[in-house]
CSV table of N, CA, C and O in Angstrom, one decimal:
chain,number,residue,atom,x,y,z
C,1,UNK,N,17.9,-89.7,100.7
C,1,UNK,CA,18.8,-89.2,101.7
C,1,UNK,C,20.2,-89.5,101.1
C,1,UNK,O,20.4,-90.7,100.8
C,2,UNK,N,21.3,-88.5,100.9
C,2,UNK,CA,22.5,-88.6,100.0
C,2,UNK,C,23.5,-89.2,101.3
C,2,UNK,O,24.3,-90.1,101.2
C,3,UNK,N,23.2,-88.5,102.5
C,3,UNK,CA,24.1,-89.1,103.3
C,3,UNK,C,23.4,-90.4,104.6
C,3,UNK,O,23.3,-90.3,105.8
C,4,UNK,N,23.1,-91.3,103.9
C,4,UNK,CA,22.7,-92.3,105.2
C,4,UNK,C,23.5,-93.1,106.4
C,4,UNK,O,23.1,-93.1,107.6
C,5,UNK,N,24.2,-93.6,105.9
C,5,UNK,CA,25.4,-94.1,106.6
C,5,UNK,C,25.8,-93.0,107.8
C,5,UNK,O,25.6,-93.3,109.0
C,6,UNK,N,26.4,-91.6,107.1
C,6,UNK,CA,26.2,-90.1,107.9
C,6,UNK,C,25.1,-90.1,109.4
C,6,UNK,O,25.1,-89.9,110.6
C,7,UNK,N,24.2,-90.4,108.4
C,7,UNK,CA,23.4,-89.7,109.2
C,7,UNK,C,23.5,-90.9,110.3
C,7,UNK,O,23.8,-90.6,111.4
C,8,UNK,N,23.2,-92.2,110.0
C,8,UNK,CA,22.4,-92.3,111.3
C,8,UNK,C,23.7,-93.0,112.3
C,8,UNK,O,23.4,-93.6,113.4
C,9,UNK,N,24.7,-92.9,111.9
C,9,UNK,CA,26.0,-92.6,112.9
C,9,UNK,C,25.4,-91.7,114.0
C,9,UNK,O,25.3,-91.9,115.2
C,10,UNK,N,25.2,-90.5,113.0
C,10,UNK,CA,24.8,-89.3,114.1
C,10,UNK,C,24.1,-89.5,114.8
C,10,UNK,O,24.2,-88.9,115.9
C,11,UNK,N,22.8,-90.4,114.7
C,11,UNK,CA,21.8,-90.6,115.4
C,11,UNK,C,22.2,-91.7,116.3
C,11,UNK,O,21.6,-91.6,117.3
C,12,UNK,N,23.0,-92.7,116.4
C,12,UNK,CA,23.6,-93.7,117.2
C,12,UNK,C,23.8,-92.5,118.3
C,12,UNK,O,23.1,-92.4,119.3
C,13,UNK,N,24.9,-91.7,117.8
C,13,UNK,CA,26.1,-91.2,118.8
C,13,UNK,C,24.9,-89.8,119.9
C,13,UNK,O,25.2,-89.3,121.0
C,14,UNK,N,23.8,-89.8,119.1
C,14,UNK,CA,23.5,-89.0,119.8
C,14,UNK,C,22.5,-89.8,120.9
C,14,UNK,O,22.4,-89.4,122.0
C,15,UNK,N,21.8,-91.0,120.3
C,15,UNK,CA,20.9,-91.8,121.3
C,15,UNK,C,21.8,-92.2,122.3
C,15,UNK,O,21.2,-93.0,123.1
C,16,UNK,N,22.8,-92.0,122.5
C,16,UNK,CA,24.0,-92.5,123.5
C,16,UNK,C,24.2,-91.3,124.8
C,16,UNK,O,24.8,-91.3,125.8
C,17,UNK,N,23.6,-90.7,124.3
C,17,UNK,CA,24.3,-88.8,125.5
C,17,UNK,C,23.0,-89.3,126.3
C,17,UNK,O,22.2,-90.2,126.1
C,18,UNK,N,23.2,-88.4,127.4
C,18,UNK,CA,22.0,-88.6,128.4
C,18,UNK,C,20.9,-87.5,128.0
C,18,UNK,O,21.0,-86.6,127.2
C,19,UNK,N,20.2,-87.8,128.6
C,19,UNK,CA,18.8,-86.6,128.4
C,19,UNK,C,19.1,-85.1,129.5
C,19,UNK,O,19.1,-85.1,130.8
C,20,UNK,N,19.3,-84.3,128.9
C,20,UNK,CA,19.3,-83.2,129.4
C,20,UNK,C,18.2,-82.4,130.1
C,20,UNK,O,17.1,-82.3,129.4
C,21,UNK,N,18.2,-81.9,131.3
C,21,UNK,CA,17.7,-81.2,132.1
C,21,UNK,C,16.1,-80.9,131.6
C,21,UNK,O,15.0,-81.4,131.9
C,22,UNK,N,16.5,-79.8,130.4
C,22,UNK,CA,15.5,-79.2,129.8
C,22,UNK,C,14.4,-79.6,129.2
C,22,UNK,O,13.3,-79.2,129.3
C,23,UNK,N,15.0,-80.9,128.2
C,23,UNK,CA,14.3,-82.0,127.7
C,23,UNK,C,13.5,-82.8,128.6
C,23,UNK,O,12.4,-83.3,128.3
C,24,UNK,N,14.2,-83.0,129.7
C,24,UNK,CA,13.4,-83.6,130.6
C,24,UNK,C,11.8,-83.1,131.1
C,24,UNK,O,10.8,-83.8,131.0
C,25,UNK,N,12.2,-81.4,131.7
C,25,UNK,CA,11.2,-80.8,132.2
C,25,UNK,C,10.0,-80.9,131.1
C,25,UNK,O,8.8,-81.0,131.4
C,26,UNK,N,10.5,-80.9,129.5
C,26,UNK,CA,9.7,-80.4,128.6
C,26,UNK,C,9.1,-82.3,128.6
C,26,UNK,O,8.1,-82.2,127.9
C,27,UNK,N,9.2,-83.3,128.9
C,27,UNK,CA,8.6,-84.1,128.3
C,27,UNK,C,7.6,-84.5,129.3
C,27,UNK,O,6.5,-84.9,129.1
C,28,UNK,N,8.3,-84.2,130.7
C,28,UNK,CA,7.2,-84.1,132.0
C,28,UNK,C,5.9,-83.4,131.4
C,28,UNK,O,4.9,-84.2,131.2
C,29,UNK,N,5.7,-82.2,131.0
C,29,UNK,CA,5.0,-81.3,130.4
C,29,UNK,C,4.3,-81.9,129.7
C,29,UNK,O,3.2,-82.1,130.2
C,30,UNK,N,4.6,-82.4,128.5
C,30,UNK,CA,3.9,-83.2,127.9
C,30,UNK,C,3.1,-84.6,127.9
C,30,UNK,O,2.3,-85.1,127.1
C,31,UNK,N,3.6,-84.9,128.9
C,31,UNK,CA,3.0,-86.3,129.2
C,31,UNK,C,2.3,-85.7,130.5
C,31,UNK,O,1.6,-86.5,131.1
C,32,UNK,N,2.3,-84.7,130.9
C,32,UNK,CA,1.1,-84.1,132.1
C,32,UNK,C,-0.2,-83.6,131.1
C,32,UNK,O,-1.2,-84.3,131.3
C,33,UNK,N,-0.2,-82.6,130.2
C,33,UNK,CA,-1.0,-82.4,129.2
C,33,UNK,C,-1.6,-84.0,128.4
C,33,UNK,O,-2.8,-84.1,128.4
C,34,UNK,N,-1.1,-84.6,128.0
C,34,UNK,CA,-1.5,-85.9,127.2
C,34,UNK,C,-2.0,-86.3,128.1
C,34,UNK,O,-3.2,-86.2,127.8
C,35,UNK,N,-2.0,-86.8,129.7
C,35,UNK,CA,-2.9,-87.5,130.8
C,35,UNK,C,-3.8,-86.5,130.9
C,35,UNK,O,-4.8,-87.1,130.4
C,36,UNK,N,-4.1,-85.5,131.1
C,36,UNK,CA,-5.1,-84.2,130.8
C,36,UNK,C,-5.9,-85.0,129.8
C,36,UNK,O,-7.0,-85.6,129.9
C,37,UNK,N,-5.2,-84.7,128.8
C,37,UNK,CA,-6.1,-84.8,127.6
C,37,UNK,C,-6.7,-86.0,127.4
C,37,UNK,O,-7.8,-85.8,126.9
C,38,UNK,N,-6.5,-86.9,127.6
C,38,UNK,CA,-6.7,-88.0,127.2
C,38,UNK,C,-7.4,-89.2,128.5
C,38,UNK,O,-7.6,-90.3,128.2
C,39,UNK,N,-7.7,-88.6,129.9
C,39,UNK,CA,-8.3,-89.2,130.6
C,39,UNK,C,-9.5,-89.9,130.7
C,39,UNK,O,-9.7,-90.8,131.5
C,40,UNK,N,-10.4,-89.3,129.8
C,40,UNK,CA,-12.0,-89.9,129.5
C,40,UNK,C,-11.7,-91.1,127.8
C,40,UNK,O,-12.7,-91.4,127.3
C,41,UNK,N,-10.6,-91.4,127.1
C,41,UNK,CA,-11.0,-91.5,125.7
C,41,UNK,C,-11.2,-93.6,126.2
C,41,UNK,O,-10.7,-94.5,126.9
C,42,UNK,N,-12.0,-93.2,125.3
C,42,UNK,CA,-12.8,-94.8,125.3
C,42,UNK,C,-11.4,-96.0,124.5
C,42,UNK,O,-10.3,-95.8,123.9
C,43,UNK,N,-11.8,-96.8,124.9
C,43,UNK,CA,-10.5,-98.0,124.3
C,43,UNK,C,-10.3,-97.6,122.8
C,43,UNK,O,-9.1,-97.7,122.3
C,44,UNK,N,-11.3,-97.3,122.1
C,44,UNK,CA,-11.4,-97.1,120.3
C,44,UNK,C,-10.9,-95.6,120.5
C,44,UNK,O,-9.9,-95.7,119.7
C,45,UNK,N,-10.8,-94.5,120.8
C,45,UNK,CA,-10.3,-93.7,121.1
C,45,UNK,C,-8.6,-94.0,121.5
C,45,UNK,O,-7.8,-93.5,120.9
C,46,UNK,N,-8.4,-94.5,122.1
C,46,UNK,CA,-7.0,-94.4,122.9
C,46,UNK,C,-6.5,-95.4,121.6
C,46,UNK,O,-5.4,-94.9,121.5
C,47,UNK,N,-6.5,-96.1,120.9
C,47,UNK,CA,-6.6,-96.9,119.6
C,47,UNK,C,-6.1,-95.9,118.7
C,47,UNK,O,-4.9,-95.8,118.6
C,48,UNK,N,-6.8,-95.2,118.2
C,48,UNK,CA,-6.8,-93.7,117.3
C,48,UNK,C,-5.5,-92.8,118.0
C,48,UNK,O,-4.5,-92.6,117.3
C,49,UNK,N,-5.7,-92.3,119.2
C,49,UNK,CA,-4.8,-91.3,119.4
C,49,UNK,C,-3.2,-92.3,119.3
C,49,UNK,O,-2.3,-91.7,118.7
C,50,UNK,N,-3.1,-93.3,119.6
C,50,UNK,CA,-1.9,-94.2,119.8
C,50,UNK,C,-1.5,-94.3,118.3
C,50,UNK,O,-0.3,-94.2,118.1
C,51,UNK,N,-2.4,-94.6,117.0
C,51,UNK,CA,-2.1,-94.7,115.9
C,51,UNK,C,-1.6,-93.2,115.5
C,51,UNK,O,-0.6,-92.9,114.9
C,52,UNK,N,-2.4,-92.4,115.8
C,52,UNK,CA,-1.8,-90.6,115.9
C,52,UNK,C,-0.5,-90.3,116.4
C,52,UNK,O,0.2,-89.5,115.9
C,53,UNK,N,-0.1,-90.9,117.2
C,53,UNK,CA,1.2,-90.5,118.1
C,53,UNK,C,2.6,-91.3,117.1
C,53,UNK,O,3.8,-91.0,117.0
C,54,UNK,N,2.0,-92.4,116.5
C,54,UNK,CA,2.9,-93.2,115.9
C,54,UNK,C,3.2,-92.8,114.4
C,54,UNK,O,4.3,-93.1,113.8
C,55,UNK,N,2.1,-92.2,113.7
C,55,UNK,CA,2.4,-91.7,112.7
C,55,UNK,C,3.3,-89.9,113.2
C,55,UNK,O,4.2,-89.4,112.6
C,56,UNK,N,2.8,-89.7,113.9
C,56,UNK,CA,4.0,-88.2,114.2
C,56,UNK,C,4.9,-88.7,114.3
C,56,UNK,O,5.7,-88.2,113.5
C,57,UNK,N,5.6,-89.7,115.1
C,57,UNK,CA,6.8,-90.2,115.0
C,57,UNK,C,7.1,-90.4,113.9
C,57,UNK,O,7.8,-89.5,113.4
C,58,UNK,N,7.0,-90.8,113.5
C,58,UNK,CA,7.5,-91.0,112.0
C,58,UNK,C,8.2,-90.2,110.9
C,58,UNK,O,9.2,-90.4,110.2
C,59,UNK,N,6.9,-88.9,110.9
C,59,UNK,CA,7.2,-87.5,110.5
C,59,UNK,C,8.2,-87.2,111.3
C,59,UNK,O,9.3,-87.3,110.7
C,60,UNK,N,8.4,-87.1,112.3
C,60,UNK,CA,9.3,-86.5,113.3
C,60,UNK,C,10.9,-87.2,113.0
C,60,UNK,O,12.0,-86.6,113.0
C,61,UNK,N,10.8,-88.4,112.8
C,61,UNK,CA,12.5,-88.6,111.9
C,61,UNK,C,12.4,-88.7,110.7
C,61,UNK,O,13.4,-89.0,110.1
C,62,UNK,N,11.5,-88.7,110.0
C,62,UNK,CA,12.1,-87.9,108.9
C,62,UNK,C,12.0,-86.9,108.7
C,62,UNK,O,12.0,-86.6,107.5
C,63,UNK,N,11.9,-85.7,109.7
C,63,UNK,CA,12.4,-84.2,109.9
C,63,UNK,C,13.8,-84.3,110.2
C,63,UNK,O,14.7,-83.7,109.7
C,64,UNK,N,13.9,-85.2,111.3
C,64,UNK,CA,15.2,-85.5,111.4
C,64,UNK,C,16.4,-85.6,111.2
C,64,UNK,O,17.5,-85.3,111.6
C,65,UNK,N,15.5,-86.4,109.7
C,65,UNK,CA,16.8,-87.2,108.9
C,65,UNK,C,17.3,-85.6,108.1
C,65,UNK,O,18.3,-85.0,107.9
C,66,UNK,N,15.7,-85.3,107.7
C,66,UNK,CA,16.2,-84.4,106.4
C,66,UNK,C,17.2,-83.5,107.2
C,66,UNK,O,18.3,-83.5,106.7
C,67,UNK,N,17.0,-82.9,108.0
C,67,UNK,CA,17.8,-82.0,108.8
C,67,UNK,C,19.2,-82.1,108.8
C,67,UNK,O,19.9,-81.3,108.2
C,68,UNK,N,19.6,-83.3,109.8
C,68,UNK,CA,21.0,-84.0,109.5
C,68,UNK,C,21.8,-83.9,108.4
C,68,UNK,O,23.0,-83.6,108.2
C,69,UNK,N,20.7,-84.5,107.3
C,69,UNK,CA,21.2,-84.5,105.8
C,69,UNK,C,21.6,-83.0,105.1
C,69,UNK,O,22.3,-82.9,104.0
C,70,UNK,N,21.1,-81.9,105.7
C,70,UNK,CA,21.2,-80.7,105.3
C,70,UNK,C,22.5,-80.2,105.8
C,70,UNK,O,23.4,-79.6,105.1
C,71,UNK,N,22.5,-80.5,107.1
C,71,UNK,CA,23.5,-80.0,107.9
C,71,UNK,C,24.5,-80.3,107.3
C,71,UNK,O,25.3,-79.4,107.1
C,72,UNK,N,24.7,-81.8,106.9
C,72,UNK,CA,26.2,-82.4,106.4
C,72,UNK,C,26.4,-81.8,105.2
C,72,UNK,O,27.4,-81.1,105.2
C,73,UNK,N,25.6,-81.7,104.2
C,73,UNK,CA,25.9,-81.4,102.8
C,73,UNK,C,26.6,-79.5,103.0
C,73,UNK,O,27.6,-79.1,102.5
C,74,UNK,N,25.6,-78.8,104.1
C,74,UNK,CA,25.6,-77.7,103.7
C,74,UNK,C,27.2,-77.1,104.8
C,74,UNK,O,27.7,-76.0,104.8
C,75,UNK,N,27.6,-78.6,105.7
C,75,UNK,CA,29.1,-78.5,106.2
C,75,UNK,C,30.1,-78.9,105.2
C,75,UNK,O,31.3,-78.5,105.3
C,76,UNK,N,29.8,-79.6,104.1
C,76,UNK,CA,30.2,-79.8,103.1
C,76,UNK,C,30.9,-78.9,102.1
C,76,UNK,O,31.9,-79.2,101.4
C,77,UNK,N,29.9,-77.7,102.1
C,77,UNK,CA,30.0,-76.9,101.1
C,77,UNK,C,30.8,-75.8,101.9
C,77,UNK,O,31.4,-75.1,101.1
C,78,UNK,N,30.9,-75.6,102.9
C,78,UNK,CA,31.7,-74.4,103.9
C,78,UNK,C,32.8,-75.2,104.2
C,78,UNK,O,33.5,-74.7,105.0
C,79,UNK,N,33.4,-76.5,103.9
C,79,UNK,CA,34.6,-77.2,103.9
C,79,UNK,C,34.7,-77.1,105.4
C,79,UNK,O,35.8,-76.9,105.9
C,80,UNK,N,33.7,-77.4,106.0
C,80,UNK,CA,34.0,-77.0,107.7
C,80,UNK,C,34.7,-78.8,107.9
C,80,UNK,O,35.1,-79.2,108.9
């Protein structure tokens, strides 16, 4: 990552805003589907899916990062 410092400024300034409406409804959603899904899994199951959920996170900021990092370089280059 060329711009880190960059980026996770950005990520400070953004963990600071409040959660929006939409985000909201959409995480309700999700966490109604995941109790769905997940209501019968045995302790070694729920073990597994929790190690599953933590590796997506993971992926999921470093989609993040790359993203950010794209953004800046490619505001960079339009001198915005």
């Amino acid at each position: 990552m060329k711009n880190k410092a960059i980026v996770q400024i950005i990520k400070d300034k953004f963990y600071e805003q409040k959660i929006n409406a939409e985000y909201q409804l959409q995480l309700l959603k999700v966490v109604e589907f995941e109790d769905k899904f997940a209501k019968d899994f045995s302790k070694e199951k729920w073990k597994e899916y929790f190690d599953l959920s933590l590796e997506i996170g993971q992926l999921h900021d470093i989609e993040i990062d790359q993203l950010l990092d794209f953004a800046i370089e490619l505001l960079k280059e339009i001198n915005f």
